[in-house]
């Protein structure tokens, strides 16, 4: 996913649409659906995100609660996405068996 | 305090082992049946699994490009065959026993009431006709669910369509869907449930057509209740009634919207080219548009009842000069039964081409590709630019009955008028 390649570490948004959520999780992009007012997190400020509990602590000291994603999804995200996760659990080969890919 | 639930939240919460569920919640579910197709083995864009946790849940169905039209497809199918053998997947539906996956799923009783089915094809929602929660998943997800037997869903709100009355002669499930799509448009991020006294009047084929087509308006799940029609079909497929546990909505189920639909007021409909939401009209208002190719087939409308309708209209008639009518049965089983009943003879005598079962012309893969400037009326599923061949061809979607009548007339025609004048 492009966002990860651009170096984006995480996405926090008030609402996250189903398809974006699926693609983000599958490609290992950390996401959290949480309403954080812009005044609490102005551009350039630092935030602390607890994905397990679904909280965002902003520089002004306030804690914002969102909807954490379930543990099994977080395992996919923290592994780096579906392929790394399946590799780690021995479902697919570590070096990738398919050397050729075709546009279907 | 939890209010009553619609069918999809009940199925998802049961499969996830949670007591309660609300729209927006994400649940991780056991998937009862996992269907993999020929295409992933051909394109090789994901690695093959080394092991499967639940091989007994997996079925592989060769359908999109069968028999293989290219060396790449042939190679992919050989890989699929070998993979099934090595992994101990007993349900490998090879060419000769095959069909379009959603038809095979129905025929073999793979889609069961109250359960979850996963498949990589976008029309997986077809199995909603069996009170089964089914929707298409992307390739990486299918790899994951094939390996682990589990995947996750986010619960979206449900729209209830309350059906009343019954379909008039010459009107079918396809017309019901086209009428809804024309009026209500997109159903993005919504589940669709059907209810009301009119459901029992719909044949399983009509329910399957409706459920299949809801992918075209971006619905998540599309699902019917369980009744005698569903039960009879499962018995015929050899599924023991103790092997499944249907799910009905709670009497006080919460819906995002409830929409009444009088089945008897629906007319034959057609989707105009390029897209479906808010883009359908009554056939009666489109009559006269010349057509070059007519196609009857696909997971939506390649069923025995579709071939029966076509044969009834084409008996003693001829396909209009300069027009091709291509009929692709949705499965070997449909094909054989159509032969036994004389439908194939009638169709060929009328000048139609009856092909082997596959997805074929529906996705412009083979067996009836369109040239630039041509017009096609089809009972298949999609009409976007380039879907069935040249991006400069126009595609109209309709029921098999409308397509057959149009093949005789050489222009878009209302089958009810053709019946009246013949």
mmCIF file of N, CA, C and O in Angstrom, chain A:
data_model
loop_
_atom_site.group_PDB
_atom_site.id
_atom_site.type_symbol
_atom_site.label_atom_id
_atom_site.label_comp_id
_atom_site.label_asym_id
_atom_site.label_seq_id
_atom_site.Cartn_x
_atom_site.Cartn_y
_atom_site.Cartn_z
ATOM 1 N N UNK A 1 0.827 -1.185 0.000
ATOM 2 C CA UNK A 1 0.000 0.000 0.000
ATOM 3 C C UNK A 1 0.869 1.246 0.000
ATOM 4 O O UNK A 1 1.849 1.342 0.711
ATOM 5 N N UNK A 2 0.463 2.189 -0.821
ATOM 6 C CA UNK A 2 1.245 3.406 -1.043
ATOM 7 C C UNK A 2 1.546 4.166 0.242
ATOM 8 O O UNK A 2 2.667 4.660 0.435
ATOM 9 N N UNK A 3 0.556 4.245 1.144
ATOM 10 C CA UNK A 3 0.763 5.025 2.366
ATOM 11 C C UNK A 3 1.945 4.492 3.168
ATOM 12 O O UNK A 3 2.759 5.245 3.684
ATOM 13 N N UNK A 4 2.053 3.170 3.247
ATOM 14 C CA UNK A 4 3.173 2.587 3.988
ATOM 15 C C UNK A 4 4.487 2.898 3.298
ATOM 16 O O UNK A 4 5.482 3.217 3.941
ATOM 17 N N UNK A 5 4.475 2.773 1.974
ATOM 18 C CA UNK A 5 5.703 3.041 1.224
ATOM 19 C C UNK A 5 6.149 4.482 1.380
ATOM 20 O O UNK A 5 7.333 4.787 1.306
ATOM 21 N N UNK A 6 5.182 5.388 1.614
ATOM 22 C CA UNK A 6 5.523 6.791 1.799
ATOM 23 C C UNK A 6 6.051 7.055 3.207
ATOM 24 O O UNK A 6 6.451 8.166 3.518
ATOM 25 N N UNK A 7 6.020 6.034 4.057
ATOM 26 C CA UNK A 7 6.548 6.202 5.403
ATOM 27 C C UNK A 7 5.518 6.588 6.442
ATOM 28 O O UNK A 7 5.858 6.973 7.553
ATOM 29 N N UNK A 8 4.237 6.513 6.063
ATOM 30 C CA UNK A 8 3.186 6.807 7.041
ATOM 31 C C UNK A 8 3.155 5.682 8.070
ATOM 32 O O UNK A 8 3.101 4.509 7.711
ATOM 33 N N UNK A 9 3.238 6.046 9.347
ATOM 34 C CA UNK A 9 3.294 5.039 10.405
ATOM 35 C C UNK A 9 1.910 4.558 10.804
ATOM 36 O O UNK A 9 1.720 3.416 11.186
ATOM 37 N N UNK A 10 0.931 5.453 10.752
ATOM 38 C CA UNK A 10 -0.410 5.087 11.196
ATOM 39 C C UNK A 10 -1.416 6.084 10.664
ATOM 40 O O UNK A 10 -1.063 7.214 10.293
ATOM 41 N N UNK A 11 -2.669 5.652 10.651
ATOM 42 C CA UNK A 11 -3.765 6.544 10.261
ATOM 43 C C UNK A 11 -4.800 6.542 11.377
ATOM 44 O O UNK A 11 -5.257 5.477 11.792
ATOM 45 N N UNK A 12 -5.106 7.752 11.874
ATOM 46 C CA UNK A 12 -6.178 7.894 12.857
ATOM 47 C C UNK A 12 -7.228 8.766 12.208
ATOM 48 O O UNK A 12 -6.913 9.856 11.723
ATOM 49 N N UNK A 13 -8.470 8.295 12.170
ATOM 50 C CA UNK A 13 -9.527 9.082 11.526
ATOM 51 C C UNK A 13 -10.836 8.887 12.275
ATOM 52 O O UNK A 13 -11.029 7.885 12.948
ATOM 53 N N UNK A 14 -11.725 9.856 12.116
ATOM 54 C CA UNK A 14 -13.014 9.797 12.806
ATOM 55 C C UNK A 14 -13.834 8.614 12.318
ATOM 56 O O UNK A 14 -14.441 7.891 13.100
ATOM 57 N N UNK A 15 -13.885 8.441 10.999
ATOM 58 C CA UNK A 15 -14.531 7.247 10.456
ATOM 59 C C UNK A 15 -13.625 6.653 9.391
ATOM 60 O O UNK A 15 -12.972 7.381 8.645
ATOM 61 N N UNK A 16 -13.622 5.338 9.344
ATOM 62 C CA UNK A 16 -12.798 4.650 8.349
ATOM 63 C C UNK A 16 -13.701 3.712 7.563
ATOM 64 O O UNK A 16 -14.373 2.856 8.150
ATOM 65 N N UNK A 17 -13.723 3.885 6.251
ATOM 66 C CA UNK A 17 -14.638 3.070 5.449
ATOM 67 C C UNK A 17 -14.135 1.626 5.336
ATOM 68 O O UNK A 17 -12.953 1.354 5.482
ATOM 69 N N UNK A 18 -15.081 0.713 5.130
ATOM 70 C CA UNK A 18 -14.791 -0.716 5.201
ATOM 71 C C UNK A 18 -13.662 -1.161 4.298
ATOM 72 O O UNK A 18 -12.799 -1.960 4.673
ATOM 73 N N UNK A 19 -13.668 -0.661 3.070
ATOM 74 C CA UNK A 19 -12.666 -1.109 2.107
ATOM 75 C C UNK A 19 -11.274 -0.612 2.500
ATOM 76 O O UNK A 19 -10.289 -1.345 2.420
ATOM 77 N N UNK A 20 -11.190 0.643 2.940
ATOM 78 C CA UNK A 20 -9.901 1.193 3.363
ATOM 79 C C UNK A 20 -9.372 0.390 4.544
ATOM 80 O O UNK A 20 -8.186 0.050 4.605
ATOM 81 N N UNK A 21 -10.267 0.083 5.467
ATOM 82 C CA UNK A 21 -9.871 -0.678 6.650
ATOM 83 C C UNK A 21 -9.294 -2.033 6.257
ATOM 84 O O UNK A 21 -8.232 -2.448 6.725
ATOM 85 N N UNK A 22 -9.979 -2.708 5.338
ATOM 86 C CA UNK A 22 -9.518 -4.022 4.877
ATOM 87 C C UNK A 22 -8.157 -3.943 4.234
ATOM 88 O O UNK A 22 -7.276 -4.740 4.525
ATOM 89 N N UNK A 23 -7.992 -2.986 3.342
ATOM 90 C CA UNK A 23 -6.709 -2.846 2.645
ATOM 91 C C UNK A 23 -5.603 -2.454 3.608
ATOM 92 O O UNK A 23 -4.468 -2.917 3.492
ATOM 93 N N UNK A 24 -5.921 -1.571 4.567
ATOM 94 C CA UNK A 24 -4.911 -1.134 5.537
ATOM 95 C C UNK A 24 -4.435 -2.308 6.377
ATOM 96 O O UNK A 24 -3.229 -2.554 6.499
ATOM 97 N N UNK A 25 -5.372 -3.048 6.939
ATOM 98 C CA UNK A 25 -5.010 -4.194 7.780
ATOM 99 C C UNK A 25 -4.196 -5.201 6.979
ATOM 100 O O UNK A 25 -3.143 -5.666 7.404
ATOM 101 N N UNK A 26 -4.681 -5.524 5.787
ATOM 102 C CA UNK A 26 -4.020 -6.552 4.967
ATOM 103 C C UNK A 26 -2.607 -6.171 4.569
ATOM 104 O O UNK A 26 -1.764 -7.034 4.366
ATOM 105 N N UNK A 27 -2.338 -4.873 4.451
ATOM 106 C CA UNK A 27 -0.994 -4.465 4.052
ATOM 107 C C UNK A 27 -0.177 -3.969 5.238
ATOM 108 O O UNK A 27 0.915 -3.456 5.068
ATOM 109 N N UNK A 28 -0.695 -4.120 6.443
ATOM 110 C CA UNK A 28 0.091 -3.813 7.631
ATOM 111 C C UNK A 28 0.128 -2.357 8.032
ATOM 112 O O UNK A 28 1.036 -1.933 8.748
ATOM 113 N N UNK A 29 -0.837 -1.580 7.585
ATOM 114 C CA UNK A 29 -0.890 -0.164 7.981
ATOM 115 C C UNK A 29 -1.748 -0.051 9.242
ATOM 116 O O UNK A 29 -2.903 -0.468 9.256
ATOM 117 N N UNK A 30 -1.163 0.511 10.310
ATOM 118 C CA UNK A 30 -1.894 0.636 11.572
ATOM 119 C C UNK A 30 -2.970 1.699 11.448
ATOM 120 O O UNK A 30 -2.700 2.824 11.021
ATOM 121 N N UNK A 31 -4.191 1.336 11.807
ATOM 122 C CA UNK A 31 -5.292 2.298 11.749
ATOM 123 C C UNK A 31 -6.068 2.293 13.051
ATOM 124 O O UNK A 31 -6.141 1.292 13.749
ATOM 125 N N UNK A 32 -6.651 3.433 13.358
ATOM 126 C CA UNK A 32 -7.494 3.544 14.540
ATOM 127 C C UNK A 32 -8.620 4.514 14.225
ATOM 128 O O UNK A 32 -8.388 5.632 13.755
ATOM 129 N N UNK A 33 -9.848 4.066 14.469
ATOM 130 C CA UNK A 33 -11.005 4.937 14.290
ATOM 131 C C UNK A 33 -11.201 5.676 15.608
ATOM 132 O O UNK A 33 -11.592 5.085 16.609
ATOM 133 N N UNK A 34 -10.860 6.965 15.600
ATOM 134 C CA UNK A 34 -10.926 7.736 16.838
ATOM 135 C C UNK A 34 -11.138 9.207 16.489
ATOM 136 O O UNK A 34 -10.491 9.737 15.576
ATOM 137 N N UNK A 35 -12.015 9.847 17.205
ATOM 138 C CA UNK A 35 -12.298 11.253 16.926
ATOM 139 C C UNK A 35 -11.344 12.120 17.748
ATOM 140 O O UNK A 35 -11.498 12.237 18.970
ATOM 141 N N UNK A 36 -10.337 12.686 17.083
ATOM 142 C CA UNK A 36 -9.375 13.566 17.764
ATOM 143 C C UNK A 36 -9.548 14.971 17.202
ATOM 144 O O UNK A 36 -9.260 15.199 16.026
ATOM 145 N N UNK A 37 -10.006 15.917 18.006
ATOM 146 C CA UNK A 37 -10.217 17.279 17.484
ATOM 147 C C UNK A 37 -8.900 17.875 17.021
ATOM 148 O O UNK A 37 -7.842 17.670 17.644
ATOM 149 N N UNK A 38 -8.971 18.629 15.937
ATOM 150 C CA UNK A 38 -7.757 19.189 15.360
ATOM 151 C C UNK A 38 -7.021 20.085 16.350
ATOM 152 O O UNK A 38 -5.795 20.143 16.367
ATOM 153 N N UNK A 39 -7.773 20.773 17.201
ATOM 154 C CA UNK A 39 -7.111 21.689 18.141
ATOM 155 C C UNK A 39 -6.242 20.928 19.137
ATOM 156 O O UNK A 39 -5.291 21.462 19.697
ATOM 157 N N UNK A 40 -6.559 19.655 19.392
ATOM 158 C CA UNK A 40 -5.755 18.856 20.311
ATOM 159 C C UNK A 40 -4.491 18.328 19.643
ATOM 160 O O UNK A 40 -3.498 18.040 20.304
ATOM 161 N N UNK A 41 -4.555 18.166 18.335
ATOM 162 C CA UNK A 41 -3.400 17.575 17.630
ATOM 163 C C UNK A 41 -3.067 18.407 16.401
ATOM 164 O O UNK A 41 -3.283 17.959 15.278
ATOM 165 N N UNK A 42 -2.556 19.643 16.617
ATOM 166 C CA UNK A 42 -2.201 20.465 15.456
ATOM 167 C C UNK A 42 -1.010 19.873 14.722
ATOM 168 O O UNK A 42 -0.228 19.086 15.275
ATOM 169 N N UNK A 43 -0.869 20.276 13.474
ATOM 170 C CA UNK A 43 0.224 19.751 12.657
ATOM 171 C C UNK A 43 1.554 20.026 13.341
ATOM 172 O O UNK A 43 1.800 21.121 13.836
ATOM 173 N N UNK A 44 2.405 18.982 13.378
ATOM 174 C CA UNK A 44 3.714 19.137 14.011
ATOM 175 C C UNK A 44 3.734 18.661 15.444
ATOM 176 O O UNK A 44 4.806 18.501 16.041
ATOM 177 N N UNK A 45 2.553 18.432 16.039
ATOM 178 C CA UNK A 45 2.541 17.984 17.436
ATOM 179 C C UNK A 45 2.777 16.472 17.484
ATOM 180 O O UNK A 45 2.703 15.785 16.464
ATOM 181 N N UNK A 46 3.041 16.014 18.688
ATOM 182 C CA UNK A 46 3.316 14.583 18.888
ATOM 183 C C UNK A 46 2.127 13.923 19.578
ATOM 184 O O UNK A 46 1.570 14.500 20.522
ATOM 185 N N UNK A 47 1.744 12.769 19.120
ATOM 186 C CA UNK A 47 0.668 12.030 19.790
ATOM 187 C C UNK A 47 1.177 10.640 20.167
ATOM 188 O O UNK A 47 2.091 10.110 19.534
ATOM 189 N N UNK A 48 0.584 10.084 21.236
ATOM 190 C CA UNK A 48 0.916 8.723 21.635
ATOM 191 C C UNK A 48 -0.312 7.865 21.395
ATOM 192 O O UNK A 48 -1.377 8.126 21.960
ATOM 193 N N UNK A 49 -0.165 6.851 20.545
ATOM 194 C CA UNK A 49 -1.308 6.013 20.186
ATOM 195 C C UNK A 49 -1.149 4.641 20.815
ATOM 196 O O UNK A 49 -0.126 3.983 20.653
ATOM 197 N N UNK A 50 -2.157 4.234 21.566
ATOM 198 C CA UNK A 50 -2.201 2.875 22.110
ATOM 199 C C UNK A 50 -3.238 2.119 21.277
ATOM 200 O O UNK A 50 -4.432 2.251 21.481
ATOM 201 N N UNK A 51 -2.743 1.326 20.313
ATOM 202 C CA UNK A 51 -3.661 0.642 19.403
ATOM 203 C C UNK A 51 -4.439 -0.462 20.097
ATOM 204 O O UNK A 51 -5.566 -0.756 19.745
ATOM 205 N N UNK A 52 -3.805 -1.067 21.112
ATOM 206 C CA UNK A 52 -4.482 -2.161 21.805
ATOM 207 C C UNK A 52 -5.712 -1.678 22.549
ATOM 208 O O UNK A 52 -6.767 -2.310 22.534
ATOM 209 N N UNK A 53 -5.580 -0.525 23.206
ATOM 210 C CA UNK A 53 -6.703 0.013 23.967
ATOM 211 C C UNK A 53 -7.502 1.048 23.200
ATOM 212 O O UNK A 53 -8.539 1.496 23.662
ATOM 213 N N UNK A 54 -6.972 1.438 22.050
ATOM 214 C CA UNK A 54 -7.710 2.379 21.204
ATOM 215 C C UNK A 54 -7.705 3.789 21.724
ATOM 216 O O UNK A 54 -8.693 4.503 21.600
ATOM 217 N N UNK A 55 -6.604 4.231 22.333
ATOM 218 C CA UNK A 55 -6.570 5.598 22.855
ATOM 219 C C UNK A 55 -5.474 6.413 22.174
ATOM 220 O O UNK A 55 -4.453 5.892 21.753
ATOM 221 N N UNK A 56 -5.727 7.711 22.110
ATOM 222 C CA UNK A 56 -4.749 8.660 21.573
ATOM 223 C C UNK A 56 -4.532 9.729 22.639
ATOM 224 O O UNK A 56 -5.500 10.372 23.066
ATOM 225 N N UNK A 57 -3.279 9.875 23.092
ATOM 226 C CA UNK A 57 -2.980 10.939 24.061
ATOM 227 C C UNK A 57 -2.261 12.052 23.316
ATOM 228 O O UNK A 57 -1.231 11.825 22.671
ATOM 229 N N UNK A 58 -2.830 13.258 23.380
ATOM 230 C CA UNK A 58 -2.266 14.383 22.635
ATOM 231 C C UNK A 58 -1.402 15.260 23.531
ATOM 232 O O UNK A 58 -1.426 15.135 24.757
ATOM 233 N N UNK A 59 -0.646 16.159 22.912
ATOM 234 C CA UNK A 59 0.317 16.992 23.643
ATOM 235 C C UNK A 59 -0.327 17.822 24.736
ATOM 236 O O UNK A 59 0.317 18.156 25.733
ATOM 237 N N UNK A 60 -1.592 18.179 24.584
ATOM 238 C CA UNK A 60 -2.279 18.973 25.604
ATOM 239 C C UNK A 60 -2.712 18.118 26.789
ATOM 240 O O UNK A 60 -3.387 18.580 27.701
ATOM 241 N N UNK A 61 -2.322 16.837 26.770
ATOM 242 C CA UNK A 61 -2.599 15.971 27.914
ATOM 243 C C UNK A 61 -3.944 15.255 27.865
ATOM 244 O O UNK A 61 -4.261 14.448 28.735
ATOM 245 N N UNK A 62 -4.744 15.556 26.862
ATOM 246 C CA UNK A 62 -6.059 14.913 26.823
ATOM 247 C C UNK A 62 -5.980 13.535 26.173
ATOM 248 O O UNK A 62 -5.139 13.272 25.319
ATOM 249 N N UNK A 63 -6.868 12.664 26.665
ATOM 250 C CA UNK A 63 -6.933 11.289 26.139
ATOM 251 C C UNK A 63 -8.217 11.135 25.333
ATOM 252 O O UNK A 63 -9.299 11.491 25.808
ATOM 253 N N UNK A 64 -8.085 10.632 24.131
ATOM 254 C CA UNK A 64 -9.244 10.446 23.259
ATOM 255 C C UNK A 64 -9.445 8.961 23.031
ATOM 256 O O UNK A 64 -8.488 8.241 22.742
ATOM 257 N N UNK A 65 -10.681 8.514 23.219
ATOM 258 C CA UNK A 65 -10.956 7.075 23.107
ATOM 259 C C UNK A 65 -11.614 6.740 21.779
ATOM 260 O O UNK A 65 -12.589 7.368 21.386
ATOM 261 N N UNK A 66 -11.062 5.716 21.154
ATOM 262 C CA UNK A 66 -11.621 5.290 19.870
ATOM 263 C C UNK A 66 -11.978 3.814 19.918
ATOM 264 O O UNK A 66 -12.068 3.214 20.988
ATOM 265 N N UNK A 67 -12.182 3.236 18.758
ATOM 266 C CA UNK A 67 -12.575 1.821 18.662
ATOM 267 C C UNK A 67 -11.363 0.991 18.258
ATOM 268 O O UNK A 67 -10.964 1.007 17.094
ATOM 269 N N UNK A 68 -10.749 0.266 19.231
ATOM 270 C CA UNK A 68 -9.561 -0.514 18.859
ATOM 271 C C UNK A 68 -9.948 -1.667 17.943
ATOM 272 O O UNK A 68 -11.056 -2.194 18.029
ATOM 273 N N UNK A 69 -9.014 -2.044 17.063
ATOM 274 C CA UNK A 69 -9.332 -3.197 16.208
ATOM 275 C C UNK A 69 -9.055 -4.477 16.999
ATOM 276 O O UNK A 69 -8.192 -4.490 17.865
ATOM 277 N N UNK A 70 -9.776 -5.539 16.723
ATOM 278 C CA UNK A 70 -9.627 -6.775 17.492
ATOM 279 C C UNK A 70 -8.211 -7.329 17.445
ATOM 280 O O UNK A 70 -7.473 -7.072 16.489
ATOM 281 N N UNK A 71 -7.861 -8.128 18.426
ATOM 282 C CA UNK A 71 -6.523 -8.697 18.564
ATOM 283 C C UNK A 71 -6.050 -9.409 17.305
ATOM 284 O O UNK A 71 -4.934 -9.232 16.842
ATOM 285 N N UNK A 72 -6.941 -10.216 16.701
ATOM 286 C CA UNK A 72 -6.501 -10.999 15.544
ATOM 287 C C UNK A 72 -6.145 -10.100 14.356
ATOM 288 O O UNK A 72 -5.230 -10.378 13.599
ATOM 289 N N UNK A 73 -6.865 -8.983 14.223
ATOM 290 C CA UNK A 73 -6.520 -8.032 13.171
ATOM 291 C C UNK A 73 -5.200 -7.358 13.510
ATOM 292 O O UNK A 73 -4.376 -7.106 12.642
ATOM 293 N N UNK A 74 -5.008 -7.039 14.783
ATOM 294 C CA UNK A 74 -3.781 -6.368 15.195
ATOM 295 C C UNK A 74 -2.573 -7.276 14.939
ATOM 296 O O UNK A 74 -1.499 -6.802 14.601
ATOM 297 N N UNK A 75 -2.759 -8.574 15.077
ATOM 298 C CA UNK A 75 -1.668 -9.508 14.781
ATOM 299 C C UNK A 75 -1.252 -9.403 13.322
ATOM 300 O O UNK A 75 -0.072 -9.531 12.996
ATOM 301 N N UNK A 76 -2.237 -9.191 12.449
ATOM 302 C CA UNK A 76 -1.926 -9.031 11.031
ATOM 303 C C UNK A 76 -1.170 -7.730 10.806
ATOM 304 O O UNK A 76 -0.138 -7.689 10.133
ATOM 305 N N UNK A 77 -1.674 -6.661 11.409
ATOM 306 C CA UNK A 77 -1.047 -5.348 11.232
ATOM 307 C C UNK A 77 0.376 -5.353 11.792
ATOM 308 O O UNK A 77 1.319 -4.922 11.134
ATOM 309 N N UNK A 78 0.532 -5.865 13.012
ATOM 310 C CA UNK A 78 1.858 -5.796 13.639
ATOM 311 C C UNK A 78 2.856 -6.714 12.953
ATOM 312 O O UNK A 78 4.065 -6.485 13.030
ATOM 313 N N UNK A 79 2.368 -7.731 12.261
ATOM 314 C CA UNK A 79 3.282 -8.599 11.504
ATOM 315 C C UNK A 79 3.738 -7.903 10.226
ATOM 316 O O UNK A 79 4.718 -8.306 9.608
ATOM 317 N N UNK A 80 3.026 -6.865 9.833
ATOM 318 C CA UNK A 80 3.365 -6.159 8.607
ATOM 319 C C UNK A 80 2.401 -6.451 7.478
ATOM 320 O O UNK A 80 2.641 -6.081 6.333
ATOM 321 N N UNK A 81 1.297 -7.152 7.805
ATOM 322 C CA UNK A 81 0.323 -7.466 6.768
ATOM 323 C C UNK A 81 0.109 -8.970 6.664
ATOM 324 O O UNK A 81 0.718 -9.763 7.390
ATOM 325 N N UNK A 82 -0.764 -9.355 5.763
ATOM 326 C CA UNK A 82 -1.134 -10.778 5.645
ATOM 327 C C UNK A 82 0.053 -11.652 5.265
ATOM 328 O O UNK A 82 0.290 -12.688 5.880
ATOM 329 N N UNK A 83 0.805 -11.265 4.237
ATOM 330 C CA UNK A 83 1.905 -12.125 3.782
ATOM 331 C C UNK A 83 2.958 -12.339 4.865
ATOM 332 O O UNK A 83 3.327 -13.490 5.145
ATOM 333 N N UNK A 84 3.467 -11.264 5.522
ATOM 334 C CA UNK A 84 4.426 -11.507 6.606
ATOM 335 C C UNK A 84 3.845 -12.375 7.724
ATOM 336 O O UNK A 84 4.527 -13.220 8.291
ATOM 337 N N UNK A 85 2.565 -12.159 8.049
ATOM 338 C CA UNK A 85 1.963 -12.934 9.116
ATOM 339 C C UNK A 85 1.897 -14.411 8.753
ATOM 340 O O UNK A 85 2.225 -15.285 9.553
ATOM 341 N N UNK A 86 1.477 -14.700 7.525
ATOM 342 C CA UNK A 86 1.380 -16.104 7.103
ATOM 343 C C UNK A 86 2.761 -16.751 7.037
ATOM 344 O O UNK A 86 2.927 -17.938 7.334
ATOM 345 N N UNK A 87 3.773 -15.954 6.639
ATOM 346 C CA UNK A 87 5.143 -16.469 6.619
ATOM 347 C C UNK A 87 5.596 -16.818 8.027
ATOM 348 O O UNK A 87 6.157 -17.887 8.274
ATOM 349 N N UNK A 88 5.343 -15.915 8.956
ATOM 350 C CA UNK A 88 5.764 -16.109 10.332
ATOM 351 C C UNK A 88 5.135 -17.361 10.938
ATOM 352 O O UNK A 88 5.745 -18.065 11.732
ATOM 353 N N UNK A 89 3.901 -17.654 10.548
ATOM 354 C CA UNK A 89 3.205 -18.819 11.112
ATOM 355 C C UNK A 89 3.394 -20.080 10.272
ATOM 356 O O UNK A 89 2.750 -21.098 10.516
ATOM 357 N N UNK A 90 4.266 -20.012 9.292
ATOM 358 C CA UNK A 90 4.615 -21.205 8.511
ATOM 359 C C UNK A 90 3.584 -21.637 7.492
ATOM 360 O O UNK A 90 3.622 -22.769 6.993
ATOM 361 N N UNK A 91 2.660 -20.752 7.159
ATOM 362 C CA UNK A 91 1.659 -21.112 6.154
ATOM 363 C C UNK A 91 2.192 -20.961 4.745
ATOM 364 O O UNK A 91 1.757 -21.659 3.832
ATOM 365 N N UNK A 92 3.088 -20.007 4.539
ATOM 366 C CA UNK A 92 3.697 -19.853 3.214
ATOM 367 C C UNK A 92 5.212 -19.801 3.385
ATOM 368 O O UNK A 92 5.726 -19.556 4.476
ATOM 369 N N UNK A 93 5.919 -20.047 2.276
ATOM 370 C CA UNK A 93 7.384 -20.142 2.332
ATOM 371 C C UNK A 93 7.996 -18.790 2.669
ATOM 372 O O UNK A 93 7.495 -17.750 2.273
ATOM 373 N N UNK A 94 9.114 -18.841 3.375
ATOM 374 C CA UNK A 94 9.789 -17.616 3.818
ATOM 375 C C UNK A 94 10.309 -16.798 2.661
ATOM 376 O O UNK A 94 10.289 -15.574 2.684
ATOM 377 N N UNK A 95 10.774 -17.499 1.601
ATOM 378 C CA UNK A 95 11.352 -16.728 0.503
ATOM 379 C C UNK A 95 10.377 -16.516 -0.637
ATOM 380 O O UNK A 95 10.710 -15.964 -1.657
ATOM 381 N N UNK A 96 9.156 -17.007 -0.505
ATOM 382 C CA UNK A 96 8.153 -16.843 -1.565
ATOM 383 C C UNK A 96 8.384 -17.816 -2.702
ATOM 384 O O UNK A 96 9.436 -17.820 -3.302
ATOM 385 N N UNK A 97 7.404 -18.690 -2.940
ATOM 386 C CA UNK A 97 7.595 -19.708 -3.976
ATOM 387 C C UNK A 97 7.346 -19.178 -5.356
ATOM 388 O O UNK A 97 7.862 -19.668 -6.332
ATOM 389 N N UNK A 98 6.478 -18.197 -5.475
ATOM 390 C CA UNK A 98 6.105 -17.726 -6.814
ATOM 391 C C UNK A 98 7.097 -16.647 -7.237
ATOM 392 O O UNK A 98 7.132 -15.583 -6.676
ATOM 393 N N UNK A 99 7.899 -16.952 -8.204
ATOM 394 C CA UNK A 99 8.836 -15.940 -8.681
ATOM 395 C C UNK A 99 8.261 -15.168 -9.846
ATOM 396 O O UNK A 99 8.744 -14.128 -10.236
ATOM 397 N N UNK A 100 7.212 -15.701 -10.423
ATOM 398 C CA UNK A 100 6.601 -15.062 -11.578
ATOM 399 C C UNK A 100 5.235 -14.540 -11.177
ATOM 400 O O UNK A 100 4.476 -15.253 -10.548
ATOM 401 N N UNK A 101 4.912 -13.319 -11.529
ATOM 402 C CA UNK A 101 3.536 -12.888 -11.324
ATOM 403 C C UNK A 101 2.979 -12.385 -12.637
ATOM 404 O O UNK A 101 3.703 -11.827 -13.453
ATOM 405 N N UNK A 102 1.699 -12.647 -12.861
ATOM 406 C CA UNK A 102 1.065 -12.246 -14.121
ATOM 407 C C UNK A 102 -0.107 -11.339 -13.812
ATOM 408 O O UNK A 102 -0.767 -11.522 -12.803
ATOM 409 N N UNK A 103 -0.416 -10.451 -14.703
ATOM 410 C CA UNK A 103 -1.620 -9.649 -14.520
ATOM 411 C C UNK A 103 -2.781 -10.501 -15.009
ATOM 412 O O UNK A 103 -2.772 -10.975 -16.122
ATOM 413 N N UNK A 104 -3.719 -10.735 -14.167
ATOM 414 C CA UNK A 104 -4.856 -11.610 -14.488
ATOM 415 C C UNK A 104 -5.945 -10.918 -15.290
ATOM 416 O O UNK A 104 -5.992 -9.740 -15.343
#
